Amino acid sequence: MTVLRYAYLGPAGTFTEEALRQVASSDDAVYLPQTDVGSALAAVRSGDADRAVVAIESTAEGGVTATLDSLATGEPLVLLREVLVPVQFTLVAAPGARLADVRRVSAHPHAWVQCRRWLAAHVPGAVHVPATSNTAPAALLSDALASGDPDAARGLAFDAALVPPAAVATYGLVPLAERVADNPSALTRFVVVGPPGEVPAPTGADKTTLVVHLPDNEAGALLAMLEQFAARGVNLSRIESRPIGDALGRYSFSIDAEGHVTDERVGEALMGLHRRCPYVRFLGSYPRADAVAPLVHVGTADADFVEARSWLARLRAGDVT
Ligand SMILES: O=C(O)C(=O)C[C@]1(C(=O)O)C=C[C@@H](O)C=C1
């Protein structure tokens, strides 16, 4: 059995690691924690890892821009699978700390956004100390407590940290508050990313992710791009614009479409994009985590496209009956 190496946002205990556990147990795979999403994807590009697991979208923030931007440029990578993880936090601090004394809270920027209202209500005026991941401050606090120096924890840049509930035990920390979240149903969507070369087989409930640039200075170019999907009955579940970065006003569209590249309607939409748009990057077709099959509208099933193509072939052969 090939043991795959997975790069992901560490240190241990992140939600990303929770997503990775749904994909491969640490008994059957090598876990390679990284300091950021860009490094996890770079490890796949350089061949130091076989796969990366990265957050791509959350109910709080929408697209994870570090992931979207890294996938949109550079050596091509493809998405192989998606995984959903419910997200709630535990506020941790050194033993003996009181919620009323918390002035500085360390948190990943996405965690901060997901808990903003809770923080305003329970630690009003607390300053955000940004962290590179949800467990980076947990590791710092744990090291400070383990050092045996009673002043080490006081010397940290924060009084408390928002961490994934599972990280509390991993780092031997004390919870100050649990189930911290503005939205108790918050979800983060993660993707498993690999080098190009394989497209997961269609399941009937799939997603296709694309990066599309529009022609410059063309009125209605965005509408024309969207029509490629609409005319073929392809529903979009996410579309967002990201700056291309070379000039103001130039944007790249990151798109999740329902369906698989082998579906006729998705294939036809892709051909339309290829004809109309200056740049289309295919980031893969993979099974939907919720396994919900798309609604197929009248005239957009595979058989409808096949039949329409043979009708056209008959017309071209002079058969107009
Ligand atoms: O995986 C983690 O724990 C992270 O720190 C990253 C991340 C993210 O990038 O969105 C993951 C889940 C939460 O939405 C907040 C932060």
PDB file of C-alpha atoms in Angstrom, residues 107-272:
ATOM      1  CA  ALA A 107      -6.972  33.881  17.099  1.00  0.00           C
ATOM      2  CA  HIS A 108      -6.624  32.994  13.429  1.00  0.00           C
ATOM      3  CA  PRO A 109      -8.299  35.863  11.504  1.00  0.00           C
ATOM      4  CA  HIS A 110     -11.072  33.499  10.325  1.00  0.00           C
ATOM      5  CA  ALA A 111     -11.679  32.361  13.909  1.00  0.00           C
ATOM      6  CA  TRP A 112     -11.910  35.997  15.056  1.00  0.00           C
ATOM      7  CA  VAL A 113     -14.552  36.742  12.411  1.00  0.00           C
ATOM      8  CA  GLN A 114     -16.503  33.626  13.406  1.00  0.00           C
ATOM      9  CA  CYS A 115     -16.636  34.741  17.081  1.00  0.00           C
ATOM     10  CA  ARG A 116     -16.806  38.544  16.772  1.00  0.00           C
ATOM     11  CA  ARG A 117     -20.222  38.987  18.407  1.00  0.00           C
ATOM     12  CA  TRP A 118     -19.426  36.514  21.206  1.00  0.00           C
ATOM     13  CA  LEU A 119     -16.161  38.349  21.932  1.00  0.00           C
ATOM     14  CA  ALA A 120     -17.885  41.750  21.956  1.00  0.00           C
ATOM     15  CA  ALA A 121     -20.421  40.427  24.472  1.00  0.00           C
ATOM     16  CA  HIS A 122     -18.063  38.480  26.767  1.00  0.00           C
ATOM     17  CA  VAL A 123     -14.677  40.230  26.502  1.00  0.00           C
ATOM     18  CA  PRO A 124     -15.678  43.727  25.304  1.00  0.00           C
ATOM     19  CA  GLY A 125     -12.794  45.768  23.960  1.00  0.00           C
ATOM     20  CA  ALA A 126     -10.441  42.771  23.745  1.00  0.00           C
ATOM     21  CA  VAL A 127      -7.644  43.282  21.209  1.00  0.00           C
ATOM     22  CA  HIS A 128      -7.151  40.734  18.419  1.00  0.00           C
ATOM     23  CA  VAL A 129      -3.665  39.180  18.364  1.00  0.00           C
ATOM     24  CA  PRO A 130      -3.562  37.450  14.958  1.00  0.00           C
ATOM     25  CA  ALA A 131      -2.310  33.854  14.828  1.00  0.00           C
ATOM     26  CA  THR A 132      -1.153  31.806  11.830  1.00  0.00           C
ATOM     27  CA  SER A 133      -3.535  28.975  12.722  1.00  0.00           C
ATOM     28  CA  ASN A 134      -6.086  28.017  15.356  1.00  0.00           C
ATOM     29  CA  THR A 135      -3.539  25.953  17.268  1.00  0.00           C
ATOM     30  CA  ALA A 136      -0.407  28.132  16.965  1.00  0.00           C
ATOM     31  CA  PRO A 137      -1.329  30.082  20.165  1.00  0.00           C
ATOM     32  CA  ALA A 138      -2.295  26.810  21.900  1.00  0.00           C
ATOM     33  CA  ALA A 139       1.210  25.455  21.226  1.00  0.00           C
ATOM     34  CA  LEU A 140       2.812  28.678  22.524  1.00  0.00           C
ATOM     35  CA  LEU A 141       0.716  28.628  25.710  1.00  0.00           C
ATOM     36  CA  SER A 142       1.377  24.934  26.272  1.00  0.00           C
ATOM     37  CA  ASP A 143       5.159  25.444  25.863  1.00  0.00           C
ATOM     38  CA  ALA A 144       5.072  28.411  28.263  1.00  0.00           C
ATOM     39  CA  LEU A 145       3.196  26.380  30.899  1.00  0.00           C
ATOM     40  CA  ALA A 146       5.502  23.372  30.431  1.00  0.00           C
ATOM     41  CA  SER A 147       8.610  25.539  30.846  1.00  0.00           C
ATOM     42  CA  GLY A 148       8.039  25.609  34.601  1.00  0.00           C
ATOM     43  CA  ASP A 149       8.698  29.365  34.614  1.00  0.00           C
ATOM     44  CA  PRO A 150       5.592  30.969  36.209  1.00  0.00           C
ATOM     45  CA  ASP A 151       6.260  34.207  34.256  1.00  0.00           C
ATOM     46  CA  ALA A 152       6.481  32.502  30.823  1.00  0.00           C
ATOM     47  CA  ALA A 153       2.694  32.513  30.215  1.00  0.00           C
ATOM     48  CA  ARG A 154       2.462  36.152  31.395  1.00  0.00           C
ATOM     49  CA  GLY A 155       5.158  37.037  28.838  1.00  0.00           C
ATOM     50  CA  LEU A 156       3.013  35.895  25.907  1.00  0.00           C
ATOM     51  CA  ALA A 157       1.450  38.510  23.631  1.00  0.00           C
ATOM     52  CA  PHE A 158      -2.057  37.294  24.549  1.00  0.00           C
ATOM     53  CA  ASP A 159      -4.133  36.458  27.649  1.00  0.00           C
ATOM     54  CA  ALA A 160      -6.425  33.913  25.995  1.00  0.00           C
ATOM     55  CA  ALA A 161      -6.774  32.110  22.658  1.00  0.00           C
ATOM     56  CA  LEU A 162      -9.580  30.720  20.507  1.00  0.00           C
ATOM     57  CA  VAL A 163      -8.739  27.096  19.671  1.00  0.00           C
ATOM     58  CA  PRO A 164     -10.564  24.062  18.241  1.00  0.00           C
ATOM     59  CA  PRO A 165     -12.201  22.086  21.110  1.00  0.00           C
ATOM     60  CA  ALA A 166     -10.077  18.999  20.310  1.00  0.00           C
ATOM     61  CA  ALA A 167      -6.869  21.040  20.794  1.00  0.00           C
ATOM     62  CA  VAL A 168      -7.664  21.681  24.475  1.00  0.00           C
ATOM     63  CA  ALA A 169      -6.706  18.105  25.421  1.00  0.00           C
ATOM     64  CA  THR A 170      -3.888  17.892  22.820  1.00  0.00           C
ATOM     65  CA  TYR A 171      -2.134  20.851  24.447  1.00  0.00           C
ATOM     66  CA  GLY A 172      -3.239  20.177  28.052  1.00  0.00           C
ATOM     67  CA  LEU A 173      -4.989  23.558  28.375  1.00  0.00           C
ATOM     68  CA  VAL A 174      -7.748  24.903  30.592  1.00  0.00           C
ATOM     69  CA  PRO A 175     -11.019  26.042  28.948  1.00  0.00           C
ATOM     70  CA  LEU A 176     -12.230  29.484  29.929  1.00  0.00           C
ATOM     71  CA  ALA A 177     -15.344  29.288  27.743  1.00  0.00           C
ATOM     72  CA  GLU A 178     -16.706  26.554  25.484  1.00  0.00           C
ATOM     73  CA  ARG A 179     -18.922  26.459  22.369  1.00  0.00           C
ATOM     74  CA  VAL A 180     -17.726  29.922  21.372  1.00  0.00           C
ATOM     75  CA  ALA A 181     -19.278  30.832  18.004  1.00  0.00           C
ATOM     76  CA  ASP A 182     -21.597  33.463  16.579  1.00  0.00           C
ATOM     77  CA  ASN A 183     -23.227  30.835  14.390  1.00  0.00           C
ATOM     78  CA  PRO A 184     -23.604  27.456  16.104  1.00  0.00           C
ATOM     79  CA  SER A 185     -24.067  25.818  12.672  1.00  0.00           C
ATOM     80  CA  ALA A 186     -20.851  27.277  11.193  1.00  0.00           C
ATOM     81  CA  LEU A 187     -19.104  24.986   8.735  1.00  0.00           C
ATOM     82  CA  THR A 188     -15.745  25.174   7.008  1.00  0.00           C
ATOM     83  CA  ARG A 189     -15.217  23.382   3.734  1.00  0.00           C
ATOM     84  CA  PHE A 190     -11.821  21.816   3.109  1.00  0.00           C
ATOM     85  CA  VAL A 191     -10.419  20.323  -0.094  1.00  0.00           C
ATOM     86  CA  VAL A 192      -7.893  17.613  -0.757  1.00  0.00           C
ATOM     87  CA  VAL A 193      -5.492  18.880  -3.414  1.00  0.00           C
ATOM     88  CA  GLY A 194      -3.117  16.853  -5.570  1.00  0.00           C
ATOM     89  CA  PRO A 195      -1.021  17.173  -8.700  1.00  0.00           C
ATOM     90  CA  PRO A 196      -2.928  17.000 -12.012  1.00  0.00           C
ATOM     91  CA  GLY A 197      -3.333  13.604 -13.626  1.00  0.00           C
ATOM     92  CA  GLU A 198      -6.398  12.060 -12.080  1.00  0.00           C
ATOM     93  CA  VAL A 199     -10.024  13.127 -12.172  1.00  0.00           C
ATOM     94  CA  PRO A 200     -12.149  11.351  -9.551  1.00  0.00           C
ATOM     95  CA  ALA A 201     -14.920   9.258 -11.180  1.00  0.00           C
ATOM     96  CA  PRO A 202     -18.357  10.903 -11.385  1.00  0.00           C
ATOM     97  CA  THR A 203     -20.755   9.982  -8.558  1.00  0.00           C
ATOM     98  CA  GLY A 204     -23.884  11.817  -9.744  1.00  0.00           C
ATOM     99  CA  ALA A 205     -23.368  14.403  -6.950  1.00  0.00           C
ATOM    100  CA  ASP A 206     -20.203  16.248  -7.933  1.00  0.00           C
ATOM    101  CA  LYS A 207     -18.716  19.713  -8.026  1.00  0.00           C
ATOM    102  CA  THR A 208     -16.390  21.294 -10.574  1.00  0.00           C
ATOM    103  CA  THR A 209     -14.089  24.165  -9.589  1.00  0.00           C
ATOM    104  CA  LEU A 210     -12.796  26.662 -12.144  1.00  0.00           C
ATOM    105  CA  VAL A 211     -10.849  29.898 -12.463  1.00  0.00           C
ATOM    106  CA  VAL A 212     -12.036  32.140 -15.293  1.00  0.00           C
ATOM    107  CA  HIS A 213     -10.808  35.475 -16.645  1.00  0.00           C
ATOM    108  CA  LEU A 214     -13.088  37.702 -18.716  1.00  0.00           C
ATOM    109  CA  PRO A 215     -12.242  39.489 -21.957  1.00  0.00           C
ATOM    110  CA  ASP A 216     -11.083  43.084 -21.250  1.00  0.00           C
ATOM    111  CA  ASN A 217     -13.367  46.054 -21.923  1.00  0.00           C
ATOM    112  CA  GLU A 218     -16.311  44.035 -23.161  1.00  0.00           C
ATOM    113  CA  ALA A 219     -19.731  45.176 -22.012  1.00  0.00           C
ATOM    114  CA  GLY A 220     -21.686  42.198 -20.689  1.00  0.00           C
ATOM    115  CA  ALA A 221     -18.623  39.919 -20.518  1.00  0.00           C
ATOM    116  CA  LEU A 222     -19.625  38.706 -17.039  1.00  0.00           C
ATOM    117  CA  LEU A 223     -23.173  38.034 -18.201  1.00  0.00           C
ATOM    118  CA  ALA A 224     -21.865  36.173 -21.269  1.00  0.00           C
ATOM    119  CA  MET A 225     -19.662  34.032 -19.018  1.00  0.00           C
ATOM    120  CA  LEU A 226     -22.571  33.210 -16.700  1.00  0.00           C
ATOM    121  CA  GLU A 227     -24.782  32.382 -19.677  1.00  0.00           C
ATOM    122  CA  GLN A 228     -22.424  29.537 -20.569  1.00  0.00           C
ATOM    123  CA  PHE A 229     -23.595  27.823 -17.382  1.00  0.00           C
ATOM    124  CA  ALA A 230     -27.216  29.007 -17.397  1.00  0.00           C
ATOM    125  CA  ALA A 231     -27.915  27.898 -20.979  1.00  0.00           C
ATOM    126  CA  ARG A 232     -26.759  24.355 -20.154  1.00  0.00           C
ATOM    127  CA  GLY A 233     -28.624  24.122 -16.825  1.00  0.00           C
ATOM    128  CA  VAL A 234     -25.465  24.159 -14.690  1.00  0.00           C
ATOM    129  CA  ASN A 235     -26.053  25.645 -11.234  1.00  0.00           C
ATOM    130  CA  LEU A 236     -23.223  27.523  -9.493  1.00  0.00           C
ATOM    131  CA  SER A 237     -22.715  27.083  -5.736  1.00  0.00           C
ATOM    132  CA  ARG A 238     -19.968  29.708  -5.357  1.00  0.00           C
ATOM    133  CA  ILE A 239     -18.626  32.542  -7.468  1.00  0.00           C
ATOM    134  CA  GLU A 240     -16.273  35.232  -6.268  1.00  0.00           C
ATOM    135  CA  SER A 241     -13.915  37.670  -7.823  1.00  0.00           C
ATOM    136  CA  ARG A 242     -10.277  38.006  -6.854  1.00  0.00           C
ATOM    137  CA  PRO A 243      -7.882  40.642  -8.188  1.00  0.00           C
ATOM    138  CA  ILE A 244      -5.565  39.267 -10.869  1.00  0.00           C
ATOM    139  CA  GLY A 245      -3.010  41.695  -9.452  1.00  0.00           C
ATOM    140  CA  ASP A 246      -1.405  43.097 -12.610  1.00  0.00           C
ATOM    141  CA  ALA A 247      -3.654  46.196 -12.874  1.00  0.00           C
ATOM    142  CA  LEU A 248      -6.592  47.752 -11.088  1.00  0.00           C
ATOM    143  CA  GLY A 249      -9.937  46.579 -12.384  1.00  0.00           C
ATOM    144  CA  ARG A 250      -8.698  43.167 -13.576  1.00  0.00           C
ATOM    145  CA  TYR A 251     -10.405  40.287 -11.782  1.00  0.00           C
ATOM    146  CA  SER A 252     -10.287  36.526 -11.840  1.00  0.00           C
ATOM    147  CA  PHE A 253     -13.482  34.564 -11.054  1.00  0.00           C
ATOM    148  CA  SER A 254     -13.317  31.552  -8.799  1.00  0.00           C
ATOM    149  CA  ILE A 255     -16.305  29.300  -9.461  1.00  0.00           C
ATOM    150  CA  ASP A 256     -17.829  26.112  -8.072  1.00  0.00           C
ATOM    151  CA  ALA A 257     -20.310  24.571 -10.499  1.00  0.00           C
ATOM    152  CA  GLU A 258     -22.608  21.636  -9.780  1.00  0.00           C
ATOM    153  CA  GLY A 259     -21.735  18.567 -11.831  1.00  0.00           C
ATOM    154  CA  HIS A 260     -18.746  16.661 -13.180  1.00  0.00           C
ATOM    155  CA  VAL A 261     -16.567  17.420 -16.195  1.00  0.00           C
ATOM    156  CA  THR A 262     -17.847  14.172 -17.743  1.00  0.00           C
ATOM    157  CA  ASP A 263     -21.467  15.441 -17.542  1.00  0.00           C
ATOM    158  CA  GLU A 264     -22.541  16.636 -20.989  1.00  0.00           C
ATOM    159  CA  ARG A 265     -23.957  19.921 -19.663  1.00  0.00           C
ATOM    160  CA  VAL A 266     -20.766  20.721 -17.720  1.00  0.00           C
ATOM    161  CA  GLY A 267     -18.586  19.762 -20.710  1.00  0.00           C
ATOM    162  CA  GLU A 268     -20.632  22.009 -23.017  1.00  0.00           C
ATOM    163  CA  ALA A 269     -20.396  24.910 -20.528  1.00  0.00           C
ATOM    164  CA  LEU A 270     -16.625  24.431 -20.316  1.00  0.00           C
ATOM    165  CA  MET A 271     -16.319  24.492 -24.109  1.00  0.00           C
ATOM    166  CA  GLY A 272     -18.347  27.715 -24.132  1.00  0.00           C
TER     167      GLY A 272
END
